[in-house]
Amino acid sequence: MPIEFAKYQGLGNDFILIDNRHSSEPAITPEQAVDLCDRHFGIGADGAIFALPGQNGTDYTMRIFNSDGSEPEMCGNGIRCLAKFIADLESSEIHPSQPPQASAGSESKTEYRIHTGAGVIITELRSDGQVKVDMGVPRLLAAEIPTTLAAPDAKVIDVPIEVADKSWSVTCVSMGNPHCITFVEDVSAVALETVGPQFEHNKAFPQRTNTEFIQVVRSDYVKMRVWERGAGVTLACGTGACAAVVAGVLVGKCDRATAVELPGGVLEIEWAEVSGRIYMTGPAQLVFTGCISD
């Protein structure tokens, strides 16, 4: 049975979006997602995202299969793309292969509560085309990440780890998915394809980890490169940018409001002091639509 899809990207982090509102189970399998995400023999993407019916009072449920078939708890750039996809669907109530057309006199919804494996995430579509996401409260205890780099009830801040025959100082943060952040002098000098997999599969991370390499330009502006768990080198990582700013604040290198420059563009991150919540703002754009046939 043919499946309509739309491809969206957020700072070059690209995804296959599927309207899955008719079922609580994804329309394709993880194995099929691997084939579709292949950049030579498939559509090409960092992952496949499904807009499923909401749960427990939420508007929608998000599930995502990475390009290697694994299923992460959440994806920051992906949820911005999902919010834009949902808005486009709702404004037209037609298949994504047709251009969205809002009804005369109708007002598109701008805020969605989305159920994810990392909890309920609230997205807001702004009038300037950016999508602002309430990413919730970061988790800092070793057991929450999870990692064995510290006692389960302790934070992992500036802790040494041996990776690729080198000692790195790392800070670990969970945004509902695990992140290991290290600060370097020059992000362009990091051999990401070599070092990234060794961080991801290090025995200190029982559920593997995303790894962010951060270069501080100013306290309110950093450069970041990322190795994503299950996807490898990507042009951007929303949860990683959030985790990086949290880590930067914890080690005294970043302001609570910091711009994060990634290879695909810039994300604005704010870690609110009173509520402790993280807010991420960035773009999400439709690339093209199509149909998956047998």
PDB file of N, CA and C in Angstrom, residues 51-94:
ATOM      1  N   ALA A  51       3.776  10.898  12.899  1.00  0.00           N
ATOM      2  CA  ALA A  51       2.799  11.693  13.649  1.00  0.00           C
ATOM      3  C   ALA A  51       1.640  10.772  14.016  1.00  0.00           C
ATOM      4  N   LEU A  52       1.664  10.250  15.238  1.00  0.00           N
ATOM      5  CA  LEU A  52       0.663   9.304  15.704  1.00  0.00           C
ATOM      6  C   LEU A  52      -0.380  10.002  16.574  1.00  0.00           C
ATOM      7  N   PRO A  53      -1.501   9.328  16.860  1.00  0.00           N
ATOM      8  CA  PRO A  53      -2.514   9.926  17.737  1.00  0.00           C
ATOM      9  C   PRO A  53      -1.935  10.267  19.111  1.00  0.00           C
ATOM     10  N   GLY A  54      -2.482  11.291  19.739  1.00  0.00           N
ATOM     11  CA  GLY A  54      -2.011  11.713  21.046  1.00  0.00           C
ATOM     12  C   GLY A  54      -2.333  10.709  22.134  1.00  0.00           C
ATOM     13  N   GLN A  55      -1.651  10.843  23.262  1.00  0.00           N
ATOM     14  CA  GLN A  55      -1.882  10.006  24.435  1.00  0.00           C
ATOM     15  C   GLN A  55      -2.037  10.885  25.667  1.00  0.00           C
ATOM     16  N   ASN A  56      -2.924  10.482  26.565  1.00  0.00           N
ATOM     17  CA  ASN A  56      -3.075  11.153  27.860  1.00  0.00           C
ATOM     18  C   ASN A  56      -3.257  12.662  27.726  1.00  0.00           C
ATOM     19  N   GLY A  57      -4.119  13.061  26.796  1.00  0.00           N
ATOM     20  CA  GLY A  57      -4.448  14.475  26.655  1.00  0.00           C
ATOM     21  C   GLY A  57      -3.539  15.262  25.740  1.00  0.00           C
ATOM     22  N   THR A  58      -2.533  14.635  25.149  1.00  0.00           N
ATOM     23  CA  THR A  58      -1.663  15.347  24.215  1.00  0.00           C
ATOM     24  C   THR A  58      -2.307  15.403  22.838  1.00  0.00           C
ATOM     25  N   ASP A  59      -1.805  16.301  21.999  1.00  0.00           N
ATOM     26  CA  ASP A  59      -2.353  16.447  20.649  1.00  0.00           C
ATOM     27  C   ASP A  59      -1.876  15.341  19.717  1.00  0.00           C
ATOM     28  N   TYR A  60      -0.620  14.970  19.856  1.00  0.00           N
ATOM     29  CA  TYR A  60      -0.019  13.962  18.985  1.00  0.00           C
ATOM     30  C   TYR A  60       1.013  13.169  19.767  1.00  0.00           C
ATOM     31  N   THR A  61       1.411  12.049  19.181  1.00  0.00           N
ATOM     32  CA  THR A  61       2.537  11.262  19.694  1.00  0.00           C
ATOM     33  C   THR A  61       3.610  11.225  18.624  1.00  0.00           C
ATOM     34  N   MET A  62       4.851  11.376  19.051  1.00  0.00           N
ATOM     35  CA  MET A  62       5.997  11.303  18.141  1.00  0.00           C
ATOM     36  C   MET A  62       6.772  10.019  18.376  1.00  0.00           C
ATOM     37  N   ARG A  63       7.026   9.300  17.279  1.00  0.00           N
ATOM     38  CA  ARG A  63       7.999   8.223  17.319  1.00  0.00           C
ATOM     39  C   ARG A  63       8.977   8.429  16.173  1.00  0.00           C
ATOM     40  N   ILE A  64      10.188   7.967  16.350  1.00  0.00           N
ATOM     41  CA  ILE A  64      11.220   8.184  15.349  1.00  0.00           C
ATOM     42  C   ILE A  64      12.119   6.958  15.262  1.00  0.00           C
ATOM     43  N   PHE A  65      12.432   6.564  14.041  1.00  0.00           N
ATOM     44  CA  PHE A  65      13.437   5.545  13.800  1.00  0.00           C
ATOM     45  C   PHE A  65      14.660   6.234  13.200  1.00  0.00           C
ATOM     46  N   ASN A  66      15.818   6.024  13.821  1.00  0.00           N
ATOM     47  CA  ASN A  66      17.057   6.575  13.284  1.00  0.00           C
ATOM     48  C   ASN A  66      17.430   5.888  11.968  1.00  0.00           C
ATOM     49  N   SER A  67      18.422   6.426  11.303  1.00  0.00           N
ATOM     50  CA  SER A  67      18.850   5.862  10.027  1.00  0.00           C
ATOM     51  C   SER A  67      19.454   4.471  10.177  1.00  0.00           C
ATOM     52  N   ASP A  68      19.810   4.078  11.410  1.00  0.00           N
ATOM     53  CA  ASP A  68      20.315   2.720  11.627  1.00  0.00           C
ATOM     54  C   ASP A  68      19.238   1.782  12.158  1.00  0.00           C
ATOM     55  N   GLY A  69      17.977   2.268  12.238  1.00  0.00           N
ATOM     56  CA  GLY A  69      16.862   1.456  12.695  1.00  0.00           C
ATOM     57  C   GLY A  69      16.591   1.523  14.183  1.00  0.00           C
ATOM     58  N   SER A  70      17.476   2.138  14.961  1.00  0.00           N
ATOM     59  CA  SER A  70      17.246   2.278  16.403  1.00  0.00           C
ATOM     60  C   SER A  70      16.196   3.348  16.659  1.00  0.00           C
ATOM     61  N   GLU A  71      15.605   3.308  17.838  1.00  0.00           N
ATOM     62  CA  GLU A  71      14.543   4.264  18.180  1.00  0.00           C
ATOM     63  C   GLU A  71      14.965   5.117  19.375  1.00  0.00           C
ATOM     64  N   PRO A  72      15.276   6.385  19.164  1.00  0.00           N
ATOM     65  CA  PRO A  72      15.633   7.270  20.274  1.00  0.00           C
ATOM     66  C   PRO A  72      14.390   7.740  21.020  1.00  0.00           C
ATOM     67  N   GLU A  73      14.603   8.301  22.204  1.00  0.00           N
ATOM     68  CA  GLU A  73      13.473   8.803  22.986  1.00  0.00           C
ATOM     69  C   GLU A  73      12.854  10.047  22.352  1.00  0.00           C
ATOM     70  N   MET A  74      13.690  10.883  21.765  1.00  0.00           N
ATOM     71  CA  MET A  74      13.225  12.153  21.208  1.00  0.00           C
ATOM     72  C   MET A  74      14.301  12.715  20.297  1.00  0.00           C
ATOM     73  N   CYS A  75      13.941  13.736  19.538  1.00  0.00           N
ATOM     74  CA  CYS A  75      14.909  14.423  18.678  1.00  0.00           C
ATOM     75  C   CYS A  75      14.498  15.885  18.595  1.00  0.00           C
ATOM     76  N   GLY A  76      15.404  16.778  18.972  1.00  0.00           N
ATOM     77  CA  GLY A  76      15.072  18.198  19.028  1.00  0.00           C
ATOM     78  C   GLY A  76      14.780  18.816  17.674  1.00  0.00           C
ATOM     79  N   ASN A  77      15.672  18.611  16.696  1.00  0.00           N
ATOM     80  CA  ASN A  77      15.395  19.123  15.360  1.00  0.00           C
ATOM     81  C   ASN A  77      14.196  18.406  14.748  1.00  0.00           C
ATOM     82  N   GLY A  78      14.078  17.116  15.054  1.00  0.00           N
ATOM     83  CA  GLY A  78      12.962  16.341  14.526  1.00  0.00           C
ATOM     84  C   GLY A  78      11.617  16.811  15.024  1.00  0.00           C
ATOM     85  N   ILE A  79      11.530  17.207  16.292  1.00  0.00           N
ATOM     86  CA  ILE A  79      10.225  17.619  16.811  1.00  0.00           C
ATOM     87  C   ILE A  79       9.813  18.983  16.256  1.00  0.00           C
ATOM     88  N   ARG A  80      10.794  19.839  15.910  1.00  0.00           N
ATOM     89  CA  ARG A  80      10.430  21.084  15.217  1.00  0.00           C
ATOM     90  C   ARG A  80       9.865  20.775  13.835  1.00  0.00           C
ATOM     91  N   CYS A  81      10.501  19.828  13.136  1.00  0.00           N
ATOM     92  CA  CYS A  81       9.989  19.429  11.820  1.00  0.00           C
ATOM     93  C   CYS A  81       8.609  18.788  11.945  1.00  0.00           C
ATOM     94  N   LEU A  82       8.414  17.984  12.996  1.00  0.00           N
ATOM     95  CA  LEU A  82       7.106  17.362  13.207  1.00  0.00           C
ATOM     96  C   LEU A  82       6.033  18.412  13.444  1.00  0.00           C
ATOM     97  N   ALA A  83       6.342  19.430  14.251  1.00  0.00           N
ATOM     98  CA  ALA A  83       5.367  20.488  14.527  1.00  0.00           C
ATOM     99  C   ALA A  83       4.970  21.211  13.244  1.00  0.00           C
ATOM    100  N   LYS A  84       5.945  21.508  12.387  1.00  0.00           N
ATOM    101  CA  LYS A  84       5.643  22.174  11.117  1.00  0.00           C
ATOM    102  C   LYS A  84       4.833  21.257  10.204  1.00  0.00           C
ATOM    103  N   PHE A  85       5.170  19.981  10.170  1.00  0.00           N
ATOM    104  CA  PHE A  85       4.444  18.998   9.374  1.00  0.00           C
ATOM    105  C   PHE A  85       2.989  18.897   9.830  1.00  0.00           C
ATOM    106  N   ILE A  86       2.795  18.821  11.154  1.00  0.00           N
ATOM    107  CA  ILE A  86       1.434  18.745  11.698  1.00  0.00           C
ATOM    108  C   ILE A  86       0.632  19.982  11.317  1.00  0.00           C
ATOM    109  N   ALA A  87       1.247  21.156  11.446  1.00  0.00           N
ATOM    110  CA  ALA A  87       0.547  22.396  11.103  1.00  0.00           C
ATOM    111  C   ALA A  87       0.164  22.400   9.629  1.00  0.00           C
ATOM    112  N   ASP A  88       1.062  21.925   8.769  1.00  0.00           N
ATOM    113  CA  ASP A  88       0.758  21.856   7.345  1.00  0.00           C
ATOM    114  C   ASP A  88      -0.376  20.877   7.075  1.00  0.00           C
ATOM    115  N   LEU A  89      -0.377  19.740   7.760  1.00  0.00           N
ATOM    116  CA  LEU A  89      -1.457  18.771   7.600  1.00  0.00           C
ATOM    117  C   LEU A  89      -2.793  19.354   8.050  1.00  0.00           C
ATOM    118  N   GLU A  90      -2.781  19.979   9.224  1.00  0.00           N
ATOM    119  CA  GLU A  90      -4.032  20.504   9.782  1.00  0.00           C
ATOM    120  C   GLU A  90      -4.585  21.657   8.970  1.00  0.00           C
ATOM    121  N   SER A  91      -3.705  22.434   8.359  1.00  0.00           N
ATOM    122  CA  SER A  91      -4.190  23.585   7.590  1.00  0.00           C
ATOM    123  C   SER A  91      -4.812  23.157   6.273  1.00  0.00           C
ATOM    124  N   SER A  92      -4.554  21.913   5.860  1.00  0.00           N
ATOM    125  CA  SER A  92      -5.068  21.465   4.569  1.00  0.00           C
ATOM    126  C   SER A  92      -5.976  20.246   4.676  1.00  0.00           C
ATOM    127  N   GLU A  93      -5.674  19.395   5.695  1.00  0.00           N
ATOM    128  CA  GLU A  93      -6.372  18.120   5.840  1.00  0.00           C
ATOM    129  C   GLU A  93      -6.356  17.344   4.528  1.00  0.00           C
ATOM    130  N   ILE A  94      -5.245  17.382   3.851  1.00  0.00           N
ATOM    131  CA  ILE A  94      -5.053  16.606   2.632  1.00  0.00           C
ATOM    132  C   ILE A  94      -3.734  15.864   2.752  1.00  0.00           C
TER     133      ILE A  94
END
